[in-house]
Coordinates of C-alpha atoms and ligand atoms in Angstrom, one line a residue:
M1 CA 92.6 26.5 57.0
C2 CA 91.5 28.9 59.7
G3 CA 89.8 32.2 58.9
I4 CA 90.7 35.4 60.5
V5 CA 88.7 38.7 60.5
G6 CA 89.4 42.0 62.4
Y7 CA 87.9 45.5 62.3
I8 CA 88.9 48.9 63.8
G9 CA 87.0 52.0 62.7
H10 CA 83.8 54.0 63.1
R11 CA 81.3 51.2 62.6
D12 CA 80.1 48.6 65.0
A13 CA 82.6 45.8 64.7
Y14 CA 80.4 42.8 65.6
P15 CA 78.1 42.6 62.5
I16 CA 81.1 43.2 60.2
I17 CA 83.1 40.4 61.9
I18 CA 80.2 37.9 62.0
K19 CA 79.4 38.5 58.3
G20 CA 83.1 38.3 57.5
L21 CA 83.4 34.9 59.2
Q22 CA 80.4 33.7 57.2
R23 CA 82.3 34.8 54.1
L24 CA 85.2 32.6 55.2
E25 CA 83.1 29.5 55.9
Y26 CA 84.2 28.0 52.6
R27 CA 87.7 27.6 54.0
G28 CA 86.3 24.8 56.2
Y29 CA 86.4 25.0 60.0
D30 CA 85.2 23.3 63.2
S31 CA 84.8 26.2 65.7
A32 CA 84.4 30.0 65.7
G33 CA 84.8 32.9 68.1
V34 CA 84.6 36.7 68.4
A35 CA 86.1 39.3 70.8
I36 CA 84.8 42.9 70.8
Y37 CA 86.2 45.8 72.8
D38 CA 83.3 47.9 74.0
G39 CA 85.3 51.0 75.1
D40 CA 85.9 49.6 78.6
S41 CA 86.6 45.9 78.4
I42 CA 86.8 43.0 76.0
N43 CA 83.7 40.8 75.5
L44 CA 84.5 37.4 74.1
S45 CA 82.5 34.4 72.9
K46 CA 83.6 31.3 71.2
T47 CA 82.2 27.8 70.5
K48 CA 82.8 24.5 68.8
G49 CA 80.5 24.4 65.8
K50 CA 79.4 26.9 63.1
V51 CA 79.3 30.6 62.8
E52 CA 75.5 30.3 63.3
D53 CA 76.2 28.7 66.7
L54 CA 78.6 31.5 67.5
K55 CA 76.0 34.1 66.6
K56 CA 73.4 32.5 68.9
K57 CA 75.9 32.2 71.8
S58 CA 77.4 35.7 71.5
E59 CA 74.0 37.4 71.0
A60 CA 72.7 35.6 74.1
T61 CA 75.6 36.1 76.4
M62 CA 77.6 39.3 75.6
S63 CA 77.5 43.0 74.8
L64 CA 78.0 43.4 71.1
D65 CA 78.9 47.1 71.2
G66 CA 82.3 48.2 70.1
K67 CA 84.3 49.5 67.2
L68 CA 87.3 47.2 67.6
G69 CA 87.1 43.4 67.3
L70 CA 88.6 40.1 66.1
G71 CA 86.8 37.0 64.8
H72 CA 88.1 33.5 63.9
T73 CA 87.0 30.3 62.3
R74 CA 89.3 27.4 63.5
W75 CA 90.5 24.5 61.4
A76 CA 92.1 22.5 64.3
T77 CA 95.7 21.6 64.0
H78 CA 96.8 21.5 67.7
G79 CA 94.0 20.5 70.1
V80 CA 90.7 19.0 69.2
P81 CA 87.8 21.2 68.3
N82 CA 86.1 22.4 71.5
D83 CA 85.1 25.7 73.1
A84 CA 88.4 26.1 75.0
N85 CA 90.6 25.6 72.0
S86 CA 88.6 28.0 69.8
H87 CA 90.0 31.4 69.1
P88 CA 90.3 34.3 70.1
H89 CA 92.6 33.6 73.0
Y90 CA 93.4 36.0 75.9
S91 CA 96.9 36.4 77.4
N92 CA 97.1 35.6 81.1
S93 CA 96.6 39.2 82.1
G94 CA 93.5 39.4 80.0
D95 CA 95.0 42.5 78.3
L96 CA 95.9 40.9 75.0
V97 CA 93.6 39.1 72.6
I98 CA 94.8 37.1 69.6
I99 CA 93.6 35.2 66.6
H100 CA 95.9 33.0 64.5
N101 CA 95.9 30.9 61.3
G102 CA 98.9 28.6 61.0
I103 CA 101.1 26.3 63.1
I104 CA 103.7 27.2 65.7
E105 CA 106.1 24.2 65.5
N106 CA 108.1 25.0 68.7
Y107 CA 105.1 25.9 70.8
D108 CA 105.8 23.0 73.3
A109 CA 109.2 24.3 74.3
I110 CA 107.9 27.9 74.6
K111 CA 104.9 26.7 76.7
K112 CA 107.2 24.9 79.1
E113 CA 109.3 28.0 79.6
L114 CA 106.2 30.2 80.2
I115 CA 104.8 27.7 82.7
N116 CA 108.1 27.9 84.5
R117 CA 107.5 31.6 84.7
G118 CA 104.1 31.2 86.2
Y119 CA 101.8 31.3 83.1
V120 CA 98.8 29.1 83.1
F121 CA 97.0 27.7 80.0
H122 CA 93.4 27.1 79.4
S123 CA 93.7 25.4 76.0
D124 CA 95.9 22.9 74.1
T125 CA 96.6 25.4 71.4
D126 CA 99.8 26.8 70.1
T127 CA 98.0 30.1 69.7
E128 CA 97.5 30.6 73.4
V129 CA 101.2 30.0 73.9
L130 CA 102.0 32.7 71.3
V131 CA 99.8 35.4 72.9
N132 CA 101.4 34.7 76.3
L133 CA 104.9 34.8 74.7
I134 CA 104.0 38.3 73.4
E135 CA 102.8 39.3 76.8
E136 CA 106.0 38.0 78.5
V137 CA 108.1 40.0 76.0
K138 CA 106.0 43.1 76.4
K139 CA 106.4 43.0 80.2
K140 CA 110.1 42.0 80.3
E141 CA 111.3 44.4 77.6
N142 CA 108.8 47.1 78.6
V143 CA 107.9 47.7 74.9
K144 CA 104.8 48.5 73.0
L145 CA 102.7 45.8 71.5
G146 CA 104.1 46.1 67.9
K147 CA 107.7 45.7 69.2
A148 CA 106.7 42.9 71.5
V149 CA 105.1 41.0 68.6
Q150 CA 108.2 41.5 66.5
I151 CA 110.5 40.2 69.2
A152 CA 108.2 37.3 70.0
L153 CA 107.9 36.2 66.4
N154 CA 111.6 36.0 66.1
Q155 CA 111.5 33.2 68.7
V156 CA 108.9 31.1 67.0
V157 CA 109.2 28.5 64.2
G158 CA 106.2 27.8 62.0
A159 CA 103.6 29.5 60.0
Y160 CA 101.2 32.3 61.1
A161 CA 98.8 35.0 60.2
I162 CA 97.9 36.7 63.4
A163 CA 96.0 39.7 64.6
V164 CA 96.4 40.9 68.2
F165 CA 95.3 44.0 70.2
D166 CA 95.9 45.4 73.7
V167 CA 92.9 46.5 75.8
N168 CA 95.1 49.3 77.0
K169 CA 95.7 50.7 73.5
P170 CA 92.3 50.2 71.8
D171 CA 93.1 52.4 68.8
E172 CA 95.5 49.8 67.4
I173 CA 95.7 46.3 66.0
V174 CA 99.0 44.5 65.2
V175 CA 99.1 41.9 62.5
A176 CA 101.9 39.7 61.2
K177 CA 102.3 37.0 58.5
L178 CA 104.5 34.0 57.6
G179 CA 103.2 31.3 55.4
S180 CA 99.4 32.0 55.9
P181 CA 97.6 34.7 54.0
L182 CA 96.7 38.1 55.5
A183 CA 94.9 41.0 53.8
I184 CA 94.3 44.5 55.1
G185 CA 91.3 46.4 53.8
I186 CA 91.8 50.2 53.9
G187 CA 88.6 52.3 54.2
E188 CA 87.7 55.8 55.2
D189 CA 88.9 56.0 58.9
E190 CA 88.6 52.2 59.2
F191 CA 90.7 49.1 58.6
F192 CA 89.7 45.5 58.0
I193 CA 91.9 42.5 58.5
A194 CA 91.1 39.1 56.9
S195 CA 92.5 35.9 55.5
D196 CA 91.3 37.1 52.1
A197 CA 89.4 40.1 50.8
S198 CA 86.0 38.4 50.9
P199 CA 85.0 39.8 54.4
F200 CA 85.7 43.4 53.4
I201 CA 85.3 43.7 49.6
E202 CA 81.8 45.2 50.1
F203 CA 83.3 48.0 52.2
T204 CA 86.4 48.8 50.3
N205 CA 88.4 47.5 47.4
N206 CA 91.6 49.2 48.6
A207 CA 93.7 46.5 50.1
M208 CA 97.3 45.5 50.9
Y209 CA 98.6 42.0 51.4
L210 CA 101.4 41.4 53.8
D211 CA 104.3 39.5 52.5
D212 CA 106.0 36.7 54.5
E213 CA 107.9 37.9 57.6
E214 CA 106.1 41.3 57.7
L215 CA 104.3 42.9 60.6
A216 CA 101.9 45.8 60.4
I217 CA 100.8 48.3 63.1
I218 CA 97.4 49.5 62.2
R219 CA 96.3 52.6 64.2
L220 CA 93.2 54.7 63.6
G221 CA 93.9 58.0 62.1
K222 CA 97.5 57.0 61.1
E223 CA 99.3 55.5 58.2
I224 CA 99.9 51.8 58.5
K225 CA 103.4 51.1 59.8
L226 CA 104.9 48.1 57.9
R227 CA 108.0 46.4 59.3
K228 CA 110.2 43.4 58.6
I229 CA 109.8 40.9 61.5
K230 CA 113.4 39.9 61.3
D231 CA 115.0 43.3 61.9
D232 CA 112.2 45.8 62.4
S233 CA 113.3 47.6 59.2
V234 CA 110.7 49.8 57.5
V235 CA 108.7 48.4 54.5
Y236 CA 106.7 50.7 52.3
P237 CA 103.1 49.4 51.8
S238 CA 101.8 48.9 48.3
I239 CA 98.0 49.3 48.2
Q240 CA 96.0 47.6 45.4
E241 CA 92.6 48.3 44.1
L242 CA 90.9 44.9 43.9
Q243 CA 88.7 44.0 41.0
L244 CA 87.7 40.5 42.3
N245 CA 84.2 39.5 43.3
I246 CA 83.4 37.3 46.3
E247 CA 83.3 34.0 44.5
E248 CA 86.6 34.6 42.8
I249 CA 88.2 35.5 46.1
E250 CA 86.9 32.3 47.8
K251 CA 88.5 30.3 45.0
G252 CA 91.7 32.2 45.3
G253 CA 91.2 33.5 41.8
Y254 CA 90.8 30.0 40.3
D255 CA 87.6 29.0 38.5
H256 CA 87.1 26.0 40.7
F257 CA 88.1 24.7 44.2
M258 CA 89.6 21.6 42.5
M259 CA 92.1 23.8 40.5
K260 CA 92.8 25.8 43.6
E261 CA 93.5 22.6 45.5
I262 CA 95.7 21.2 42.7
Y263 CA 97.8 24.4 42.9
E264 CA 97.9 24.3 46.7
Q265 CA 99.8 21.0 46.7
P266 CA 103.3 22.5 47.0
R267 CA 102.2 24.4 50.2
A268 CA 100.1 21.4 51.4
I269 CA 103.0 19.0 51.1
L270 CA 105.3 21.5 52.9
D271 CA 102.7 22.0 55.7
T272 CA 102.4 18.3 56.0
Y273 CA 106.1 17.7 56.7
R274 CA 106.6 21.0 58.5
G275 CA 107.8 20.3 62.0
R276 CA 108.2 16.6 61.2
L277 CA 110.9 16.5 58.5
L278 CA 114.1 18.0 59.9
A279 CA 116.5 17.1 57.1
D280 CA 119.4 19.3 58.5
Q281 CA 119.2 17.3 61.7
G282 CA 118.7 14.1 59.8
I283 CA 115.5 13.2 61.8
I284 CA 111.8 12.7 61.3
K285 CA 109.6 13.6 64.3
M286 CA 106.2 12.0 64.5
A287 CA 104.7 11.7 68.0
G288 CA 102.2 9.0 66.9
I289 CA 105.0 6.9 65.5
D290 CA 107.6 7.7 68.1
E291 CA 105.3 6.7 71.0
N292 CA 104.4 3.4 69.3
I293 CA 107.5 2.5 67.3
E294 CA 107.7 -1.1 68.6
K295 CA 104.2 -1.8 67.4
F296 CA 105.4 -1.1 63.9
T297 CA 108.9 -2.6 64.1
N298 CA 107.6 -5.8 65.7
A299 CA 104.5 -6.0 63.6
N300 CA 103.9 -9.2 61.5
R301 CA 102.5 -7.0 58.8
I302 CA 100.8 -3.7 58.2
I303 CA 97.2 -3.8 56.8
I304 CA 96.1 -0.6 55.1
V305 CA 92.4 0.1 54.7
A306 CA 90.8 3.0 52.8
C307 CA 88.5 3.8 50.0
G308 CA 88.8 5.6 46.6
T309 CA 91.8 7.9 46.3
S310 CA 92.9 7.2 49.8
W311 CA 93.1 3.5 48.8
H312 CA 95.4 4.5 46.0
A313 CA 97.6 6.3 48.5
G314 CA 97.6 3.1 50.5
L315 CA 98.8 1.2 47.4
V316 CA 101.6 3.7 47.0
A317 CA 102.4 3.1 50.7
E318 CA 102.6 -0.7 50.1
Y319 CA 105.4 -0.1 47.6
I320 CA 107.2 2.3 49.9
F321 CA 106.9 0.3 53.1
E322 CA 108.0 -3.0 51.5
D323 CA 110.7 -1.4 49.4
L324 CA 112.2 0.9 52.0
A325 CA 111.3 -0.5 55.4
R326 CA 111.0 -4.2 54.4
I327 CA 107.7 -4.5 56.3
P328 CA 105.0 -6.8 54.8
V329 CA 102.0 -4.7 53.8
E330 CA 98.5 -5.6 52.6
V331 CA 96.2 -3.0 51.1
E332 CA 92.5 -3.6 51.5
Y333 CA 89.3 -1.9 50.3
A334 CA 87.7 -1.1 53.6
S335 CA 84.3 -2.1 52.2
E336 CA 85.6 -5.6 51.4
F337 CA 87.8 -6.0 54.5
R338 CA 85.0 -5.3 56.9
Y339 CA 82.9 -8.2 55.6
R340 CA 85.3 -10.9 54.5
N341 CA 86.1 -12.2 58.0
P342 CA 89.8 -11.4 57.7
V343 CA 92.4 -13.0 59.9
I344 CA 93.6 -10.2 62.2
T345 CA 95.9 -10.7 65.2
D346 CA 97.4 -8.4 67.9
K347 CA 100.7 -8.6 65.9
D348 CA 99.1 -6.6 63.1
V349 CA 99.2 -2.9 62.6
L350 CA 96.3 -1.4 60.7
I351 CA 96.7 2.0 59.0
A352 CA 93.4 3.7 58.1
I353 CA 93.7 6.5 55.5
S354 CA 90.9 9.0 55.1
Q355 CA 90.7 12.6 54.0
S356 CA 87.4 13.3 55.7
G357 CA 87.9 10.9 58.6
E358 CA 84.2 10.1 58.3
T359 CA 84.0 7.3 55.6
A360 CA 81.7 4.6 56.9
D361 CA 83.5 1.6 55.5
T362 CA 86.9 2.7 56.7
L363 CA 85.4 3.4 60.2
A364 CA 83.9 -0.1 60.3
A365 CA 87.2 -1.7 59.3
I366 CA 88.9 0.2 62.1
K367 CA 86.3 -1.1 64.6
L368 CA 86.8 -4.7 63.4
A369 CA 90.6 -4.5 63.6
K370 CA 90.4 -3.0 67.1
E371 CA 88.0 -5.8 68.3
K372 CA 90.6 -8.3 67.0
G373 CA 93.4 -6.7 68.9
A374 CA 95.3 -4.9 66.1
F375 CA 97.0 -1.6 66.7
V376 CA 95.2 1.0 64.6
F377 CA 96.8 4.1 63.2
G378 CA 95.0 6.9 61.4
V379 CA 96.1 9.2 58.6
C380 CA 93.4 11.9 58.3
N381 CA 93.0 15.4 57.1
V382 CA 90.3 16.6 59.5
V383 CA 91.3 17.1 63.1
G384 CA 88.9 15.6 65.6
S385 CA 87.1 13.6 62.9
T386 CA 85.5 10.3 63.9
I387 CA 88.3 8.2 62.4
S388 CA 90.9 10.3 64.1
R389 CA 89.2 9.7 67.4
E390 CA 88.6 6.0 66.9
T391 CA 92.3 5.1 66.2
H392 CA 94.9 4.4 68.8
A393 CA 97.2 7.0 67.3
G394 CA 97.6 8.9 64.1
A395 CA 99.2 11.6 62.0
Y396 CA 97.3 14.4 60.3
T397 CA 97.8 15.6 56.8
H398 CA 97.9 19.3 56.9
A399 CA 96.3 19.8 53.5
G400 CA 93.7 22.3 54.7
P401 CA 90.1 21.8 53.8
E402 CA 89.6 19.9 50.5
I403 CA 86.3 21.3 49.1
G404 CA 86.4 19.8 45.6
V405 CA 84.8 16.3 45.6
A406 CA 87.7 15.0 43.5
S407 CA 90.6 14.4 46.0
T408 CA 93.9 16.0 44.9
K409 CA 95.9 17.6 47.7
A410 CA 94.7 14.9 50.1
F411 CA 96.3 12.3 47.9
T412 CA 99.7 13.9 47.8
T413 CA 99.7 14.8 51.5
Q414 CA 98.6 11.3 52.4
I415 CA 101.6 9.9 50.5
T416 CA 103.8 12.5 52.2
V417 CA 102.8 11.3 55.7
L418 CA 103.1 7.6 54.7
T419 CA 106.5 8.3 53.2
L420 CA 107.7 9.9 56.4
I421 CA 106.5 6.9 58.4
A422 CA 108.2 4.4 56.0
L423 CA 111.5 6.4 56.1
K424 CA 111.3 6.6 59.9
L425 CA 110.7 2.8 60.2
A426 CA 113.5 2.1 57.6
K427 CA 115.9 4.0 59.7
E428 CA 114.7 2.5 63.0
K429 CA 115.0 -1.0 61.5
G430 CA 118.5 -0.3 60.4
V431 CA 117.6 -0.8 56.7
F432 CA 118.9 2.7 55.9
S433 CA 122.3 4.1 56.6
Q434 CA 122.4 7.6 58.0
T435 CA 123.7 8.8 54.6
Q436 CA 120.9 7.1 52.6
Y437 CA 118.4 8.5 55.2
H438 CA 119.7 12.0 54.8
E439 CA 119.5 11.8 51.0
Y440 CA 115.9 10.8 51.2
L441 CA 115.0 13.6 53.7
T442 CA 116.7 16.1 51.5
E443 CA 115.0 15.0 48.4
L444 CA 111.6 15.0 50.2
E445 CA 112.3 18.7 51.0
N446 CA 112.8 19.3 47.3
I447 CA 109.4 17.9 46.4
P448 CA 107.2 21.1 46.8
S449 CA 109.4 22.9 44.3
K450 CA 109.3 19.9 41.9
V451 CA 105.5 19.9 42.2
E452 CA 105.6 23.6 41.3
K453 CA 107.6 22.7 38.2
S454 CA 105.2 19.9 37.3
L455 CA 102.3 22.4 37.4
L456 CA 104.0 24.4 34.7
S457 CA 102.7 21.9 32.1
N458 CA 99.2 23.1 32.7
V459 CA 98.9 24.9 29.4
L460 CA 100.3 22.0 27.4
I461 CA 97.9 19.6 29.3
E462 CA 95.0 21.8 28.4
T463 CA 95.8 21.4 24.7
I464 CA 96.1 17.6 25.1
A465 CA 92.7 17.6 26.9
E466 CA 91.2 19.3 23.9
V467 CA 92.3 16.4 21.7
Y468 CA 90.8 13.6 23.9
K469 CA 87.9 15.3 25.6
D470 CA 85.3 13.4 23.5
S471 CA 86.8 10.0 24.1
T472 CA 84.5 7.3 25.5
N473 CA 87.1 5.1 27.0
C474 CA 90.7 5.7 28.3
L475 CA 93.4 3.4 29.6
Y476 CA 96.0 4.4 32.2
L477 CA 99.1 2.4 32.6
G478 CA 102.0 2.4 35.1
R479 CA 104.5 0.1 36.6
G480 CA 105.8 -0.2 40.1
Y481 CA 105.3 3.0 42.1
N482 CA 103.4 4.4 39.1
F483 CA 100.8 1.6 39.0
P484 CA 98.7 3.2 41.9
V485 CA 99.1 6.6 40.1
A486 CA 97.6 5.0 36.9
L487 CA 94.6 3.9 39.0
E488 CA 94.3 7.3 40.6
G489 CA 94.5 9.1 37.2
A490 CA 91.7 6.8 35.9
L491 CA 89.6 7.6 38.9
K492 CA 90.1 11.3 38.6
L493 CA 89.0 11.2 34.9
K494 CA 85.9 9.0 35.4
E495 CA 84.6 10.8 38.5
I496 CA 84.6 14.3 37.1
S497 CA 84.3 13.9 33.3
Y498 CA 82.2 10.7 33.3
I499 CA 84.4 9.1 30.7
H500 CA 85.0 5.4 31.4
A501 CA 88.7 4.9 32.3
E502 CA 90.7 2.0 33.7
G503 CA 94.1 1.9 35.3
Y504 CA 96.3 -1.2 34.8
P505 CA 99.8 -2.3 35.6
A506 CA 101.5 -1.8 32.2
A507 CA 102.6 -5.4 32.1
E508 CA 99.0 -6.5 32.3
M509 CA 98.4 -5.3 28.8
K510 CA 99.0 -8.7 27.2
H511 CA 96.5 -10.3 29.6
G512 CA 93.4 -8.6 28.1
P513 CA 93.5 -4.8 27.8
I514 CA 95.6 -4.9 24.6
A515 CA 92.4 -6.2 22.8
L516 CA 91.0 -2.7 23.4
I517 CA 93.7 -0.9 21.6
D518 CA 92.8 0.9 18.4
E519 CA 93.0 4.5 17.1
Q520 CA 90.0 5.4 19.3
M521 CA 91.7 4.4 22.5
P522 CA 93.8 7.1 24.3
V523 CA 96.4 5.4 26.6
F524 CA 98.0 7.5 29.3
V525 CA 101.2 5.9 30.2
I526 CA 103.4 6.9 33.1
A527 CA 106.9 6.2 31.8
T528 CA 109.2 8.0 34.2
K529 CA 112.9 7.1 34.1
K530 CA 113.2 5.2 37.4
G531 CA 111.9 1.6 37.8
H532 CA 111.3 -0.6 34.8
Y533 CA 111.5 2.1 32.3
E534 CA 112.6 0.0 29.4
K535 CA 109.8 -2.4 29.9
V536 CA 107.3 0.5 29.9
V537 CA 108.9 1.7 26.6
S538 CA 108.2 -1.8 25.1
N539 CA 104.6 -1.6 26.3
I540 CA 104.3 1.7 24.5
Q541 CA 105.7 0.2 21.4
E542 CA 103.0 -2.6 21.6
I543 CA 100.3 0.1 21.9
K544 CA 101.8 2.1 19.0
S545 CA 101.9 -0.9 16.7
R546 CA 98.1 -1.2 17.3
K547 CA 97.5 2.4 16.5
G548 CA 96.7 3.4 20.1
K549 CA 97.0 7.1 21.0
I550 CA 99.8 7.5 23.5
I551 CA 100.0 10.3 26.0
A552 CA 103.1 9.7 28.1
I553 CA 104.3 11.3 31.4
V554 CA 108.1 11.2 31.3
T555 CA 111.0 12.4 33.3
E556 CA 112.2 15.7 31.9
G557 CA 114.8 15.3 29.1
D558 CA 113.4 11.9 28.1
V559 CA 114.2 11.1 24.4
A560 CA 113.1 7.4 23.8
V561 CA 109.5 7.9 24.6
K562 CA 109.3 11.2 22.8
E563 CA 109.9 9.4 19.6
L564 CA 107.0 7.0 20.2
A565 CA 104.3 8.9 22.0
D566 CA 101.7 11.2 20.4
H567 CA 102.1 13.6 23.4
V568 CA 104.7 13.9 26.1
I569 CA 104.3 15.7 29.5
E570 CA 107.6 16.1 31.4
I571 CA 108.0 16.1 35.2
P572 CA 111.2 16.6 37.2
E573 CA 113.4 13.6 38.1
T574 CA 113.2 12.4 41.7
F575 CA 113.7 9.2 43.7
E576 CA 111.6 6.3 42.4
S577 CA 109.6 6.1 45.6
L578 CA 108.8 9.8 45.5
T579 CA 107.7 9.8 41.8
P580 CA 104.0 9.4 42.6
L581 CA 104.0 12.9 44.2
L582 CA 104.9 14.3 40.8
S583 CA 103.5 11.9 38.2
T584 CA 100.0 12.4 39.6
I585 CA 100.0 16.1 39.0
P586 CA 99.6 16.0 35.2
L587 CA 96.8 13.5 35.5
Q588 CA 94.9 15.7 38.0
L589 CA 95.2 18.7 35.5
L590 CA 94.2 16.5 32.6
S591 CA 91.0 15.3 34.2
Y592 CA 90.2 18.8 35.3
H593 CA 90.5 20.3 31.8
I594 CA 88.7 17.4 30.1
A595 CA 85.8 17.6 32.6
L596 CA 85.6 21.4 32.1
M597 CA 85.5 21.0 28.3
R598 CA 82.7 18.5 28.6
G599 CA 80.7 21.0 30.7
C600 CA 80.8 18.8 33.8
N601 CA 80.5 20.3 37.3
V602 CA 84.1 19.9 38.3
D603 CA 83.7 20.6 42.0
Q604 CA 80.5 18.7 42.6
P605 CA 80.3 15.8 40.0
R606 CA 77.0 14.0 39.6
N607 CA 76.1 11.2 42.0
L608 CA 79.2 11.9 44.3
A609 CA 79.6 13.2 47.8
K610 CA 82.7 14.6 49.4
S611 CA 82.5 12.1 52.2
V612 CA 80.7 8.8 52.0
T613 CA 79.4 8.5 55.5
V614 CA 76.9 5.7 54.7
E615 CA 77.5 2.2 53.3
Ligands
LIG701 C1 88.3 10.6 45.3 O1 88.5 11.7 44.4 C2 86.9 10.6 45.8 N1 86.4 11.8 46.3 C3 86.7 9.4 46.7 O2 87.1 8.2 46.1 C4 87.3 9.5 48.1 O3 88.7 9.4 48.0 C5 86.8 8.3 49.0 O4 85.4 8.4 49.1 C6 87.5 8.2 50.3 O5 87.2 9.4 51.1 P1 88.0 9.6 52.4 O6 89.5 9.8 52.0 O7 87.5 10.9 53.0 O8 87.9 8.5 53.3

């Protein structure tokens, strides 16, 4: 996610802002910028790269004096990482300066309207559109900045945390929030603005957090004016005295990035389908698919290449694409695919899945497929990453930076994107009626709240982890859509707790693994109601009769498995094809707690890197 920092007060703004941006580096970003008002004009510097690069550039090219300023670290969503797309952004007049964290979904339509009114744009960002919309409203309605922001934000759809100031009113900053975090630090004759408290906690621990759809007018020497964006009604600020330290703030109050990212999944899934899934209109909008739809509908097959967790997401996609869209799919480990001299034709579509967008084997597989004429589509989480630039088209997950080495929100957001594509193709190919399609879109919109509900088992899961934390081997079993989840659960456990774990299709028990079953062998079975539930129940009986320990993930309200298993973790019911988005949650939590109890470094497990950029 982007990081925003602002300052207005009696100190020099520049050092506070730069240090504040450094505090926010943990959020992940690809460019940075700063704008300082020096009492006469605005001095602005921004660059692709790191805060260190910004420091060098701004200290070599601009005056750093001034008591009012804004700073930003950008995690690209619209427009690749480059200097022009970095924030802050000016309005056309040069009077307004804005920084923004979030996504304006309807920026395209607004941009067209503003161009018709003579506005020119210097970047590909939604943010530059927003600041010019505010300027247009301010001029047309002849209102102050605060009112113009309030009116403008009622015309946008999306998520934002913004800070904007007017060079003609340099004792004021206006901020607003919907969906992205925004904190205001309140000092003696000074105010701080930031994505979280880490940039200002050393100056003040008095803070207030804007709620969604709130706007604040921050003016030196005055009380903060808080308003509802919808109707400009007054809101009374509640100021907190923060007790958090820097590290706790960076992890959002969680002990580890991995736990923070597990709990971010409802928001990450929502952000990933935001602007794409329009259930009320019964449509899915995905430019990368819309512009290439024939490539998919006329393809002989879809080849999916990936590594690790992304490969597991690809396996889920195989079930979804074949089940729903009736398109043949093959899932390949990129590291095998690139060397086995595969048969690839120009009637193939290759989908490359990668959180980092930098995995060497996946990149090599893409290059091989392109050489052989296949159409290559990327599913990445990092805008402007190598894989996203090497593919013919793609769709980003909007999970935000994933810091923990063990992939969690990347997995569920990859499945979200792949599900959107499969549903879109199923409709395009006429496999789905409009009613069926609408039912799927509506259920997909229910998933974030069902993930929230699945997370409620965390305390129960921690007690189960206590029982099995000293195991030396574990088995994970699942059928159908839950088979890839069994593999993913096993990977999560082994990569952060160093316990050997294997995932298997439940029916494979009799072909070998059942020889492993005894009272020392914990078996995690995904036995949700949909699919071949009865067959999984009989697999559980086979394990029980051999004294295996059974930890089952079941659909809430399940009775049959409850009578057989040693432990049961319930998740909400959903469509069979959407079950992986929920059944994976308990397994993420389980691996986290077991690893912690074993004293492992959950965020940076031994021998592992977040992105495997070499063979
Ligand atoms: C998963 O928890 C691991 N971090 C690893 O398997 C990872 O999924 C794999 O290296 C692929 O990375 P990518 O998605 O960035 O390409």
